[in-house]
Each structure stands twice: as C-alpha cells, then as structure tokens.
C-alpha cells in the first residue's frame, strides 16, 4: 500500500474520530441508546453546546440516529446507526492502545 498520498476516505474517517469529544461520544453510545443528559454525565468537562454540535454532526453523517418519543415530557434518545456500530472495533483498538501506551 502506498502511504505517500493521503486517501480521502481515510482523511474523512480521521477528521470524524479526531474531532474533540466525538470518539468519547461514540464510545458512550456503544453501550446502547442514551439520553442527552446521560451522555453528558459520562463525559465530564464537555459543554452542552459542544455536545449539541457533535450530536448534530453525527446525525448528519448518519453515525447517530435521534429518536423522539412523544411522551410528556418528550423523551429523546440517541443511538448509533449500523454505520456507527461498525466503529466498534476501531474504538476498542484505540482503547487497547491507550491502555498499553498512554
């Protein structure tokens, strides 16, 4: 494989996962659907504004799907799509590398 030129698809994947907080959000959602407040509780230090931005980005990229349940009060949950779930081995590999080397 020629690593002298950057593959646009690789670059897009790195842009996605390299954005601050995105990998952590995906890791939290690997455990299953979560509400906004539950995601926020598992990632201390991230603001509501940033989480909102990242969730919108992940929805646009079809990595996350937003479910709105018409209850009183309205309940909203976020869940990984099949595309998002396909990141499982990537996220696990980063975790293993981090445990060994970070």
PDB file of C-alpha atoms in Angstrom:
ATOM      1  CA  UNK A   1       0.000   0.000   0.000  1.00  0.00           C
ATOM      2  CA  UNK A   2       1.270   3.451  -0.928  1.00  0.00           C
ATOM      3  CA  UNK A   3       1.188   5.742   2.115  1.00  0.00           C
ATOM      4  CA  UNK A   4       2.825   8.649   0.268  1.00  0.00           C
ATOM      5  CA  UNK A   5      -0.542  10.088  -0.722  1.00  0.00           C
ATOM      6  CA  UNK A   6      -3.459  10.507   1.655  1.00  0.00           C
ATOM      7  CA  UNK A   7      -6.620   8.624   0.796  1.00  0.00           C
ATOM      8  CA  UNK A   8      -9.638  10.985   1.019  1.00  0.00           C
ATOM      9  CA  UNK A   9     -11.708   8.294   2.758  1.00  0.00           C
ATOM     10  CA  UNK A  10      -9.029   7.763   5.408  1.00  0.00           C
ATOM     11  CA  UNK A  11      -8.779  11.513   5.860  1.00  0.00           C
ATOM     12  CA  UNK A  12     -12.569  11.767   6.320  1.00  0.00           C
ATOM     13  CA  UNK A  13     -12.504   8.998   8.939  1.00  0.00           C
ATOM     14  CA  UNK A  14      -9.665  10.678  10.850  1.00  0.00           C
ATOM     15  CA  UNK A  15     -11.482  14.036  10.662  1.00  0.00           C
ATOM     16  CA  UNK A  16     -14.536  12.385  12.212  1.00  0.00           C
ATOM     17  CA  UNK A  17     -12.790  10.486  15.015  1.00  0.00           C
ATOM     18  CA  UNK A  18     -10.126  13.122  15.601  1.00  0.00           C
ATOM     19  CA  UNK A  19     -12.586  15.874  16.442  1.00  0.00           C
ATOM     20  CA  UNK A  20     -12.528  16.577  20.170  1.00  0.00           C
ATOM     21  CA  UNK A  21     -15.210  14.660  22.107  1.00  0.00           C
ATOM     22  CA  UNK A  22     -16.525  12.679  19.091  1.00  0.00           C
ATOM     23  CA  UNK A  23     -14.691   9.445  19.905  1.00  0.00           C
ATOM     24  CA  UNK A  24     -15.866   9.664  23.515  1.00  0.00           C
ATOM     25  CA  UNK A  25     -19.486  10.207  22.448  1.00  0.00           C
ATOM     26  CA  UNK A  26     -19.322   7.186  20.150  1.00  0.00           C
ATOM     27  CA  UNK A  27     -17.738   5.114  22.933  1.00  0.00           C
ATOM     28  CA  UNK A  28     -20.569   6.034  25.322  1.00  0.00           C
ATOM     29  CA  UNK A  29     -23.185   5.124  22.701  1.00  0.00           C
ATOM     30  CA  UNK A  30     -21.583   1.724  22.075  1.00  0.00           C
ATOM     31  CA  UNK A  31     -23.302   0.660  25.313  1.00  0.00           C
ATOM     32  CA  UNK A  32     -26.709   1.391  23.758  1.00  0.00           C
ATOM     33  CA  UNK A  33     -29.187   4.256  23.325  1.00  0.00           C
ATOM     34  CA  UNK A  34     -28.730   7.184  25.693  1.00  0.00           C
ATOM     35  CA  UNK A  35     -30.443  10.447  26.523  1.00  0.00           C
ATOM     36  CA  UNK A  36     -28.562  13.722  26.165  1.00  0.00           C
ATOM     37  CA  UNK A  37     -28.117  14.105  29.946  1.00  0.00           C
ATOM     38  CA  UNK A  38     -26.771  10.551  30.239  1.00  0.00           C
ATOM     39  CA  UNK A  39     -24.166  11.133  27.524  1.00  0.00           C
ATOM     40  CA  UNK A  40     -23.184  14.408  29.184  1.00  0.00           C
ATOM     41  CA  UNK A  41     -22.885  12.726  32.604  1.00  0.00           C
ATOM     42  CA  UNK A  42     -20.376  10.209  31.226  1.00  0.00           C
ATOM     43  CA  UNK A  43     -18.164  12.858  29.620  1.00  0.00           C
ATOM     44  CA  UNK A  44     -17.250  15.416  32.299  1.00  0.00           C
ATOM     45  CA  UNK A  45     -15.908  18.702  31.013  1.00  0.00           C
ATOM     46  CA  UNK A  46     -17.894  18.788  27.780  1.00  0.00           C
ATOM     47  CA  UNK A  47     -20.352  21.662  27.486  1.00  0.00           C
ATOM     48  CA  UNK A  48     -23.984  21.291  26.436  1.00  0.00           C
ATOM     49  CA  UNK A  49     -23.259  23.439  23.375  1.00  0.00           C
ATOM     50  CA  UNK A  50     -20.435  21.196  22.186  1.00  0.00           C
ATOM     51  CA  UNK A  51     -22.445  18.027  22.794  1.00  0.00           C
ATOM     52  CA  UNK A  52     -25.343  19.500  20.813  1.00  0.00           C
ATOM     53  CA  UNK A  53     -22.991  20.407  17.937  1.00  0.00           C
ATOM     54  CA  UNK A  54     -21.357  16.967  17.894  1.00  0.00           C
ATOM     55  CA  UNK A  55     -24.703  15.155  18.004  1.00  0.00           C
ATOM     56  CA  UNK A  56     -25.946  17.202  15.022  1.00  0.00           C
ATOM     57  CA  UNK A  57     -22.738  16.431  13.113  1.00  0.00           C
ATOM     58  CA  UNK A  58     -23.010  12.715  13.900  1.00  0.00           C
ATOM     59  CA  UNK A  59     -26.657  12.724  12.806  1.00  0.00           C
ATOM     60  CA  UNK A  60     -25.759  14.423   9.514  1.00  0.00           C
ATOM     61  CA  UNK A  61     -23.042  11.829   8.926  1.00  0.00           C
ATOM     62  CA  UNK A  62     -25.585   9.080   9.724  1.00  0.00           C
ATOM     63  CA  UNK A  63     -23.431   7.742  12.555  1.00  0.00           C
ATOM     64  CA  UNK A  64     -26.128   8.506  15.137  1.00  0.00           C
ATOM     65  CA  UNK A  65     -29.911   8.479  14.922  1.00  0.00           C
ATOM     66  CA  UNK A  66     -32.131  10.610  17.138  1.00  0.00           C
ATOM     67  CA  UNK A  67     -35.348   9.056  18.419  1.00  0.00           C
ATOM     68  CA  UNK A  68     -38.108  11.340  19.692  1.00  0.00           C
ATOM     69  CA  UNK A  69     -40.729   9.669  21.866  1.00  0.00           C
ATOM     70  CA  UNK A  70     -43.996  11.653  22.118  1.00  0.00           C
ATOM     71  CA  UNK A  71     -44.374  11.298  25.869  1.00  0.00           C
ATOM     72  CA  UNK A  72     -44.967  14.000  28.459  1.00  0.00           C
ATOM     73  CA  UNK A  73     -42.350  15.309  28.807  1.00  0.00           C
ATOM     74  CA  UNK A  74     -40.918  14.429  25.381  1.00  0.00           C
ATOM     75  CA  UNK A  75     -38.109  11.862  25.614  1.00  0.00           C
ATOM     76  CA  UNK A  76     -35.227  11.987  23.151  1.00  0.00           C
ATOM     77  CA  UNK A  77     -32.631   9.236  22.818  1.00  0.00           C
ATOM     78  CA  UNK A  78     -29.559   8.932  20.644  1.00  0.00           C
ATOM     79  CA  UNK A  79     -28.406   5.627  19.215  1.00  0.00           C
ATOM     80  CA  UNK A  80     -25.632   4.501  16.912  1.00  0.00           C
ATOM     81  CA  UNK A  81     -26.717   3.527  13.416  1.00  0.00           C
ATOM     82  CA  UNK A  82     -25.240   0.464  11.722  1.00  0.00           C
ATOM     83  CA  UNK A  83     -22.582   2.803  10.333  1.00  0.00           C
ATOM     84  CA  UNK A  84     -21.823   3.964  13.891  1.00  0.00           C
ATOM     85  CA  UNK A  85     -21.808   0.441  15.305  1.00  0.00           C
ATOM     86  CA  UNK A  86     -19.244  -0.507  12.660  1.00  0.00           C
ATOM     87  CA  UNK A  87     -16.810   1.737  14.570  1.00  0.00           C
ATOM     88  CA  UNK A  88     -16.803  -0.736  17.487  1.00  0.00           C
ATOM     89  CA  UNK A  89     -13.506  -2.478  16.580  1.00  0.00           C
ATOM     90  CA  UNK A  90     -11.875   0.906  15.894  1.00  0.00           C
ATOM     91  CA  UNK A  91     -12.927   2.345  19.263  1.00  0.00           C
ATOM     92  CA  UNK A  92     -11.895  -0.870  21.052  1.00  0.00           C
ATOM     93  CA  UNK A  93      -8.492  -0.823  19.319  1.00  0.00           C
ATOM     94  CA  UNK A  94      -7.933   2.788  20.404  1.00  0.00           C
ATOM     95  CA  UNK A  95      -8.898   1.798  23.971  1.00  0.00           C
ATOM     96  CA  UNK A  96      -6.414  -1.109  23.945  1.00  0.00           C
ATOM     97  CA  UNK A  97      -3.669   1.074  22.540  1.00  0.00           C
ATOM     98  CA  UNK A  98      -4.394   3.734  25.167  1.00  0.00           C
ATOM     99  CA  UNK A  99      -4.252   1.197  27.981  1.00  0.00           C
ATOM    100  CA  UNK A 100      -0.901  -0.089  26.732  1.00  0.00           C
ATOM    101  CA  UNK A 101       0.816   3.147  25.771  1.00  0.00           C
ATOM    102  CA  UNK A 102      -0.940   6.244  27.178  1.00  0.00           C
TER     103      UNK A 102
END
